[in-house]
PDB file of C-alpha atoms and ligand atoms in Angstrom:
ATOM      1  CA  MET A 300     -11.535 -10.635  23.998  1.00 90.00           C
ATOM      2  CA  MET A 301     -11.499 -14.134  22.750  1.00 88.00           C
ATOM      3  CA  CYS A 302     -12.826 -14.563  26.826  1.00 88.00           C
ATOM      4  CA  LYS A 303     -16.377 -12.791  25.520  1.00 92.00           C
ATOM      5  CA  HIS A 304     -16.317 -14.485  22.239  1.00 95.00           C
ATOM      6  CA  PRO A 305     -16.025 -18.031  22.102  1.00 95.00           C
ATOM      7  CA  LYS A 306     -17.084 -17.797  18.258  1.00 97.00           C
ATOM      8  CA  VAL A 307     -14.177 -15.664  17.175  1.00 98.00           C
ATOM      9  CA  GLU A 308     -11.963 -17.928  19.321  1.00 97.00           C
ATOM     10  CA  ALA A 309     -12.999 -20.607  18.015  1.00 97.00           C
ATOM     11  CA  ARG A 310     -12.494 -19.455  14.482  1.00 97.00           C
ATOM     12  CA  ILE A 311      -8.848 -18.574  14.862  1.00 97.00           C
ATOM     13  CA  LEU A 312      -7.901 -21.894  16.637  1.00 96.00           C
ATOM     14  CA  GLU A 313      -9.194 -23.532  13.022  1.00 96.00           C
ATOM     15  CA  GLU A 314      -6.863 -20.896  11.690  1.00 97.00           C
ATOM     16  CA  LEU A 315      -4.441 -22.277  13.415  1.00 96.00           C
ATOM     17  CA  LYS A 316      -4.888 -25.791  13.273  1.00 93.00           C
ATOM     18  CA  ASP A 317      -2.795 -26.122   9.643  1.00 90.00           C
ATOM     19  CA  LEU A 318      -0.600 -23.978  10.438  1.00 94.00           C
ATOM     20  CA  GLN A 319       3.715 -24.485  11.227  1.00 91.00           C
ATOM     21  CA  SER A 320       4.285 -24.269  14.804  1.00 90.00           C
ATOM     22  CA  SER A 321       7.068 -25.327  16.797  1.00 90.00           C
ATOM     23  CA  SER A 322       7.659 -27.602  19.833  1.00 89.00           C
ATOM     24  CA  TRP A 323       8.893 -26.242  23.536  1.00 87.00           C
ATOM     25  CA  PRO A 324       9.783 -28.212  26.019  1.00 87.00           C
ATOM     26  CA  GLY A 325       6.564 -28.786  28.381  1.00 84.00           C
ATOM     27  CA  ASP A 326       4.417 -29.682  24.975  1.00 86.00           C
ATOM     28  CA  PHE A 327       3.608 -26.753  24.004  1.00 91.00           C
ATOM     29  CA  SER A 328       3.307 -25.745  20.697  1.00 91.00           C
ATOM     30  CA  VAL A 329       4.402 -21.817  19.146  1.00 94.00           C
ATOM     31  CA  PHE A 330       4.768 -19.814  16.201  1.00 95.00           C
ATOM     32  CA  GLU A 331       6.635 -18.434  14.147  1.00 94.00           C
ATOM     33  CA  CYS A 332       6.185 -14.937  12.280  1.00 95.00           C
ATOM     34  CA  ASP A 333       5.905 -16.914   9.213  1.00 95.00           C
ATOM     35  CA  ALA A 334       4.112 -19.156   9.516  1.00 96.00           C
ATOM     36  CA  LEU A 335       1.533 -16.757  10.418  1.00 97.00           C
ATOM     37  CA  ARG A 336       1.517 -15.262   6.841  1.00 95.00           C
ATOM     38  CA  SER A 337      -2.035 -16.926   5.936  1.00 95.00           C
ATOM     39  CA  ALA A 338      -3.396 -16.145   9.491  1.00 97.00           C
ATOM     40  CA  VAL A 339      -6.072 -13.686   7.902  1.00 97.00           C
ATOM     41  CA  TYR A 340      -8.606 -13.840  10.263  1.00 98.00           C
ATOM     42  CA  LEU A 341      -6.336 -13.486  13.804  1.00 98.00           C
ATOM     43  CA  GLN A 342      -4.805 -10.574  12.334  1.00 98.00           C
ATOM     44  CA  ALA A 343      -8.993  -9.065  11.309  1.00 98.00           C
ATOM     45  CA  ALA A 344      -9.796 -10.050  15.680  1.00 98.00           C
ATOM     46  CA  LEU A 345      -6.453  -7.862  16.671  1.00 98.00           C
ATOM     47  CA  LEU A 346      -7.379  -5.120  14.319  1.00 98.00           C
ATOM     48  CA  GLU A 347     -11.600  -5.261  14.885  1.00 98.00           C
ATOM     49  CA  THR A 348      -9.813  -5.478  19.258  1.00 97.00           C
ATOM     50  CA  LEU A 349      -7.675  -2.501  18.671  1.00 98.00           C
ATOM     51  CA  ARG A 350     -10.872  -0.380  16.122  1.00 98.00           C
ATOM     52  CA  LEU A 351     -12.861  -0.940  19.804  1.00 97.00           C
ATOM     53  CA  PHE A 352      -9.881   0.142  21.985  1.00 96.00           C
ATOM     54  CA  PRO A 353      -7.307   1.372  20.652  1.00 96.00           C
ATOM     55  CA  ALA A 354      -4.008   1.587  22.605  1.00 96.00           C
ATOM     56  CA  THR A 355      -3.655   5.703  22.324  1.00 95.00           C
ATOM     57  CA  PRO A 356      -6.736   6.781  23.151  1.00 95.00           C
ATOM     58  CA  PHE A 357      -6.303  10.707  22.090  1.00 94.00           C
ATOM     59  CA  GLU A 358      -3.982  12.009  20.355  1.00 94.00           C
ATOM     60  CA  GLU A 359      -3.112  16.024  20.323  1.00 93.00           C
ATOM     61  CA  LYS A 360      -2.405  17.724  17.186  1.00 93.00           C
ATOM     62  CA  GLU A 361      -0.716  21.508  16.589  1.00 94.00           C
ATOM     63  CA  ALA A 362      -1.352  23.898  12.992  1.00 95.00           C
ATOM     64  CA  HIS A 363       1.716  24.472  12.403  1.00 95.00           C
ATOM     65  CA  VAL A 364      -0.049  27.517   9.773  1.00 97.00           C
ATOM     66  CA  ASP A 365      -3.759  28.720   9.581  1.00 97.00           C
ATOM     67  CA  ASP A 366      -6.311  26.093   7.694  1.00 95.00           C
ATOM     68  CA  ILE A 367      -9.845  24.916   7.227  1.00 95.00           C
ATOM     69  CA  LEU A 368     -10.671  21.496   8.646  1.00 90.00           C
ATOM     70  CA  PRO A 369     -12.273  18.810   6.196  1.00 87.00           C
ATOM     71  CA  ASN A 370     -15.831  20.027   7.689  1.00 90.00           C
ATOM     72  CA  GLY A 371     -14.649  23.541   7.540  1.00 95.00           C
ATOM     73  CA  THR A 372     -13.595  24.483  10.973  1.00 94.00           C
ATOM     74  CA  LYS A 373     -11.602  26.760  10.451  1.00 95.00           C
ATOM     75  CA  VAL A 374      -8.238  26.871  12.720  1.00 96.00           C
ATOM     76  CA  THR A 375      -5.169  29.740  13.493  1.00 97.00           C
ATOM     77  CA  LYS A 376      -1.811  29.070  13.729  1.00 98.00           C
ATOM     78  CA  GLY A 377      -1.009  27.246  16.989  1.00 97.00           C
ATOM     79  CA  THR A 378      -4.304  26.104  17.607  1.00 96.00           C
ATOM     80  CA  ARG A 379      -3.795  22.573  19.916  1.00 96.00           C
ATOM     81  CA  ILE A 380      -6.863  19.757  18.487  1.00 94.00           C
ATOM     82  CA  ILE A 381      -6.781  17.162  20.888  1.00 94.00           C
ATOM     83  CA  PHE A 382      -8.756  14.504  19.009  1.00 92.00           C
ATOM     84  CA  SER A 383     -10.224  11.047  19.980  1.00 95.00           C
ATOM     85  CA  LEU A 384      -9.395   7.719  18.457  1.00 95.00           C
ATOM     86  CA  TYR A 385     -11.646   6.269  21.145  1.00 96.00           C
ATOM     87  CA  ALA A 386     -14.314   7.482  19.544  1.00 96.00           C
ATOM     88  CA  MET A 387     -13.671   7.374  15.778  1.00 96.00           C
ATOM     89  CA  GLY A 388     -13.392   3.706  16.307  1.00 97.00           C
ATOM     90  CA  ARG A 389     -17.126   3.522  17.991  1.00 97.00           C
ATOM     91  CA  ILE A 390     -18.633   5.785  14.984  1.00 97.00           C
ATOM     92  CA  GLU A 391     -21.417   4.625  13.156  1.00 97.00           C
ATOM     93  CA  GLY A 392     -20.741   7.003  10.404  1.00 96.00           C
ATOM     94  CA  ILE A 393     -17.571   5.271   9.940  1.00 96.00           C
ATOM     95  CA  TRP A 394     -18.582   2.263  10.755  1.00 97.00           C
ATOM     96  CA  GLY A 395     -21.143   1.619  10.144  1.00 97.00           C
ATOM     97  CA  LYS A 396     -25.026   0.069  12.010  1.00 98.00           C
ATOM     98  CA  ASP A 397     -22.841  -2.842  14.090  1.00 98.00           C
ATOM     99  CA  TYR A 398     -19.830  -0.608  14.670  1.00 98.00           C
ATOM    100  CA  LEU A 399     -20.031  -1.340  18.522  1.00 97.00           C
ATOM    101  CA  GLU A 400     -20.472  -5.645  17.617  1.00 98.00           C
ATOM    102  CA  PHE A 401     -16.691  -7.122  17.927  1.00 98.00           C
ATOM    103  CA  ARG A 402     -16.714  -8.645  14.276  1.00 98.00           C
ATOM    104  CA  PRO A 403     -13.812  -8.995  12.756  1.00 98.00           C
ATOM    105  CA  GLU A 404     -15.170 -10.040   9.811  1.00 97.00           C
ATOM    106  CA  ARG A 405     -15.320  -6.233   8.864  1.00 97.00           C
ATOM    107  CA  TRP A 406     -12.004  -7.125   8.215  1.00 98.00           C
ATOM    108  CA  VAL A 407     -11.674  -9.993   5.628  1.00 98.00           C
ATOM    109  CA  SER A 408     -12.783  -9.206   1.912  1.00 96.00           C
ATOM    110  CA  LYS A 409     -14.886 -11.137  -0.210  1.00 95.00           C
ATOM    111  CA  SER A 410     -11.826 -13.618  -1.321  1.00 96.00           C
ATOM    112  CA  GLY A 411     -11.225 -14.098   2.312  1.00 95.00           C
ATOM    113  CA  ARG A 412      -8.181 -11.497   2.380  1.00 96.00           C
ATOM    114  CA  LEU A 413      -6.976  -8.696   4.603  1.00 97.00           C
ATOM    115  CA  ARG A 414      -9.396  -5.362   4.207  1.00 96.00           C
ATOM    116  CA  HIS A 415      -7.470  -2.723   3.780  1.00 92.00           C
ATOM    117  CA  GLU A 416      -8.747   0.311   5.266  1.00 94.00           C
ATOM    118  CA  PRO A 417      -7.621   4.226   4.521  1.00 95.00           C
ATOM    119  CA  SER A 418      -5.484   4.720   8.575  1.00 93.00           C
ATOM    120  CA  TYR A 419      -7.426   8.059   8.623  1.00 92.00           C
ATOM    121  CA  LYS A 420     -10.853   5.818   8.804  1.00 95.00           C
ATOM    122  CA  PHE A 421      -8.558   3.345  11.127  1.00 96.00           C
ATOM    123  CA  MET A 422      -6.804   5.527  13.148  1.00 95.00           C
ATOM    124  CA  SER A 423      -5.606   3.503  15.771  1.00 96.00           C
ATOM    125  CA  PHE A 424      -1.335   3.922  14.206  1.00 97.00           C
ATOM    126  CA  ASN A 425      -2.127   7.083  13.420  1.00 95.00           C
ATOM    127  CA  SER A 426      -2.605   8.695   9.957  1.00 92.00           C
ATOM    128  CA  GLY A 427      -0.677  10.837   8.117  1.00 90.00           C
ATOM    129  CA  PRO A 428       3.805  11.464   8.387  1.00 89.00           C
ATOM    130  CA  ARG A 429       3.508  11.024  11.568  1.00 90.00           C
ATOM    131  CA  SER A 430       1.900   7.844  12.034  1.00 94.00           C
ATOM    132  CA  CYS A 431       3.989   4.897  13.852  1.00 96.00           C
ATOM    133  CA  ILE A 432       6.710   3.559  12.737  1.00 97.00           C
ATOM    134  CA  GLY A 433       6.140  -0.109  14.452  1.00 97.00           C
ATOM    135  CA  LYS A 434       2.874  -0.855  13.239  1.00 97.00           C
ATOM    136  CA  ASP A 435       3.662  -3.923  11.268  1.00 96.00           C
ATOM    137  CA  VAL A 436       6.237  -4.927  13.877  1.00 97.00           C
ATOM    138  CA  SER A 437       3.547  -4.534  16.241  1.00 97.00           C
ATOM    139  CA  LEU A 438       0.978  -6.339  14.569  1.00 97.00           C
ATOM    140  CA  SER A 439       3.337  -9.444  13.753  1.00 97.00           C
ATOM    141  CA  ASN A 440       3.831  -9.724  17.569  1.00 97.00           C
ATOM    142  CA  MET A 441       0.851  -9.288  18.789  1.00 98.00           C
ATOM    143  CA  LYS A 442      -0.274 -12.464  16.416  1.00 98.00           C
ATOM    144  CA  ILE A 443       3.128 -14.417  17.757  1.00 97.00           C
ATOM    145  CA  THR A 444       1.571 -13.707  21.227  1.00 97.00           C
ATOM    146  CA  ALA A 445      -1.891 -14.237  20.411  1.00 97.00           C
ATOM    147  CA  ALA A 446      -1.254 -17.616  18.735  1.00 97.00           C
ATOM    148  CA  SER A 447       0.893 -19.342  20.866  1.00 95.00           C
ATOM    149  CA  ILE A 448      -1.861 -17.945  23.892  1.00 96.00           C
ATOM    150  CA  ILE A 449      -4.691 -18.943  22.431  1.00 96.00           C
ATOM    151  CA  HIS A 450      -3.330 -22.622  20.666  1.00 96.00           C
ATOM    152  CA  ASN A 451      -1.640 -23.153  23.924  1.00 96.00           C
ATOM    153  CA  PHE A 452      -4.447 -22.372  26.662  1.00 96.00           C
ATOM    154  CA  LYS A 453      -8.239 -21.141  27.329  1.00 95.00           C
ATOM    155  CA  VAL A 454      -7.946 -17.689  28.653  1.00 95.00           C
ATOM    156  CA  GLU A 455     -10.967 -17.059  30.575  1.00 95.00           C
ATOM    157  CA  LEU A 456     -12.015 -14.324  32.351  1.00 94.00           C
ATOM    158  CA  VAL A 457     -12.289 -14.836  36.934  1.00 95.00           C
ATOM    159  CA  LYS A 458     -16.324 -14.538  37.401  1.00 93.00           C
ATOM    160  CA  GLY A 459     -17.649 -11.507  39.102  1.00 91.00           C
ATOM    161  CA  HIS A 460     -14.803  -9.739  36.830  1.00 91.00           C
ATOM    162  CA  GLU A 461     -15.195  -6.377  34.381  1.00 90.00           C
ATOM    163  CA  VAL A 462     -12.973  -4.854  32.679  1.00 91.00           C
ATOM    164  CA  MET A 463     -13.653  -1.619  31.961  1.00 92.00           C
ATOM    165  CA  PRO A 464     -11.395   0.697  30.107  1.00 91.00           C
ATOM    166  CA  GLN A 465      -9.786   3.752  32.275  1.00 90.00           C
ATOM    167  CA  SER A 466      -8.570   6.802  29.425  1.00 79.00           C
ATOM    168  CA  SER A 467      -4.865   7.773  29.728  1.00 89.00           C
ATOM    169  CA  VAL A 468      -2.258   8.497  27.577  1.00 92.00           C
ATOM    170  CA  ILE A 469      -2.225   4.602  26.889  1.00 94.00           C
ATOM    171  CA  LEU A 470      -5.349   3.374  27.408  1.00 95.00           C
ATOM    172  CA  HIS A 471      -5.547   1.335  30.666  1.00 94.00           C
ATOM    173  CA  THR A 472      -8.514  -1.383  32.854  1.00 94.00           C
ATOM    174  CA  GLN A 473      -9.344   0.606  35.867  1.00 93.00           C
ATOM    175  CA  ASN A 474      -8.616  -2.510  37.479  1.00 89.00           C
ATOM    176  CA  GLY A 475      -7.042  -4.649  35.196  1.00 93.00           C
ATOM    177  CA  MET A 476      -7.774  -7.789  33.925  1.00 93.00           C
ATOM    178  CA  MET A 477      -7.754 -11.195  35.934  1.00 95.00           C
ATOM    179  CA  VAL A 478      -7.986 -14.165  33.908  1.00 95.00           C
ATOM    180  CA  SER A 479      -7.438 -18.111  34.487  1.00 95.00           C
ATOM    181  CA  LEU A 480      -5.332 -19.809  32.052  1.00 95.00           C
ATOM    182  CA  LYS A 481      -6.373 -23.402  31.447  1.00 95.00           C
ATOM    183  CA  ARG A 482      -4.232 -25.807  29.400  1.00 95.00           C
ATOM    184  CA  ARG A 483      -5.759 -27.324  25.935  1.00 92.00           C
ATOM    185  CA  VAL A 484      -4.890 -30.821  25.148  1.00 74.00           C
ATOM    186  CA  ALA A 485      -2.039 -30.635  23.182  1.00 59.00           C
ATOM    187  CA  GLY A 486      -2.813 -31.599  20.125  1.00 52.00           C
TER     188      GLY A 486
HETATM  189  C1  HEM B 793      -0.650  -2.262  19.521  1.00 60.39           C
HETATM  190  C2  HEM B 793       0.845  -1.752  18.839  1.00 60.39           C
HETATM  191  C3  HEM B 793       1.065   0.148  18.780  1.00 60.39           C
HETATM  192  C4  HEM B 793      -0.194   1.218  18.621  1.00 60.39           C
HETATM  193  C5  HEM B 793      -1.632   1.061  19.194  1.00 60.39           C
HETATM  194  C6  HEM B 793       0.749   2.440  18.051  1.00 60.39           C
HETATM  195  C7  HEM B 793       0.269   3.300  17.996  1.00 60.39           C
HETATM  196  C8  HEM B 793       0.376   4.499  17.354  1.00 60.39           C
HETATM  197  C9  HEM B 793       0.608   6.031  16.980  1.00 60.39           C
HETATM  198  C10 HEM B 793      -0.590   5.910  17.128  1.00 60.39           C
HETATM  199  C11 HEM B 793       1.277   7.146  17.333  1.00 60.39           C
HETATM  200  C12 HEM B 793       1.022   7.902  16.753  1.00 60.39           C
HETATM  201  C13 HEM B 793       1.760   9.031  17.733  1.00 60.39           C
HETATM  202  C14 HEM B 793       0.841  10.563  18.848  1.00 60.39           C
HETATM  203  O1  HEM B 793       1.479  10.881  17.293  1.00 60.39           O
HETATM  204  O2  HEM B 793       0.638  11.172  18.820  1.00 60.39           O
HETATM  205  C15 HEM B 793       2.754   5.754  17.115  1.00 60.39           C
HETATM  206  C16 HEM B 793       3.734   6.476  16.892  1.00 60.39           C
HETATM  207  C17 HEM B 793       4.903   5.871  16.845  1.00 60.39           C
HETATM  208  N1  HEM B 793       5.462   4.656  16.751  1.00 60.39           N
HETATM  209 FE1  HEM B 793       3.527   3.610  17.838  1.00 60.39          FE
HETATM  210  N2  HEM B 793       2.742   2.073  17.984  1.00 60.39           N
HETATM  211  C18 HEM B 793       2.471   0.379  18.494  1.00 60.39           C
HETATM  212  C19 HEM B 793       3.643  -0.242  18.371  1.00 60.39           C
HETATM  213  C20 HEM B 793       4.915   0.336  18.270  1.00 60.39           C
HETATM  214  C21 HEM B 793       6.285  -0.490  18.811  1.00 60.39           C
HETATM  215  C22 HEM B 793       6.065  -2.041  18.282  1.00 60.39           C
HETATM  216  C23 HEM B 793       6.970   0.658  17.914  1.00 60.39           C
HETATM  217  C24 HEM B 793       8.168   0.449  18.203  1.00 60.39           C
HETATM  218  C25 HEM B 793       9.093  -0.840  17.378  1.00 60.39           C
HETATM  219  C26 HEM B 793       6.561   1.913  17.493  1.00 60.39           C
HETATM  220  C27 HEM B 793       6.927   2.779  16.953  1.00 60.39           C
HETATM  221  C28 HEM B 793       6.553   4.127  17.222  1.00 60.39           C
HETATM  222  C29 HEM B 793       6.616   5.692  16.698  1.00 60.39           C
HETATM  223  C30 HEM B 793       8.900   5.805  16.884  1.00 60.39           C
HETATM  224  C31 HEM B 793       6.223   6.618  16.836  1.00 60.39           C
HETATM  225  C32 HEM B 793       6.452   8.041  16.205  1.00 60.39           C
HETATM  226  C33 HEM B 793       6.400   8.496  15.044  1.00 60.39           C
HETATM  227  C34 HEM B 793       6.948   9.750  14.500  1.00 60.39           C
HETATM  228  O3  HEM B 793       6.605  10.217  15.265  1.00 60.39           O
HETATM  229  O4  HEM B 793       7.387  10.018  13.776  1.00 60.39           O
HETATM  230  N3  HEM B 793       5.232   1.441  18.196  1.00 60.39           N
HETATM  231  N4  HEM B 793       2.388   4.558  17.226  1.00 60.39           N
END
């Protein structure tokens, strides 16, 4: 997403500039979890990526008892329901007119804090009693990894390579994602 959205990348770099990092051999800088707590825009960009490209694109549930769904649909015990988290991240009625735009700003409140979206709206970590117990640890790890890569390297998509999602239990890319890394000037 950063390769295709240079303004977002620039804003993340700006946010990282003031955060504490540690040096690694080779003149690299890495960020630790605590230092990234205030990196609201970086987290917003990761959440926005997961909205458009949820790692689990669809899920299946089975009705434990006869029930009625919020839209009035009756389901009988044992009915299997498959729902698409991928589609739910791209519905205008849920996300607004700009639902197809990659816009991390939608996750940032007027006061500059991370905007909370209810889990039944942002379903990438599922909702309810079987929601992902690794949500916080995965977001921390993604922040650490993304911050360290973006700060040290300019990531560019290989010319002519088109990244296409491929549906499976875990969202894949049809032909991978070919990129080149250019070392950013330290400092
Ligand atoms: C971007 C990273 C991740 C995403 C998008 C994600 C998403 C999800 C989703 C959608 C489910 C519900 C699956 C279902 O009910 O069919 C789930 C469940 C679960 N996740 Fe994650 N997950 C992520 C990372 C992790 C990590 C790092 C851990 C462990 C440290 C983890 C542990 C679990 C466990 C144990 C469950 C099952 C919870 C239950 O059934 O009660 N996840 N995750």
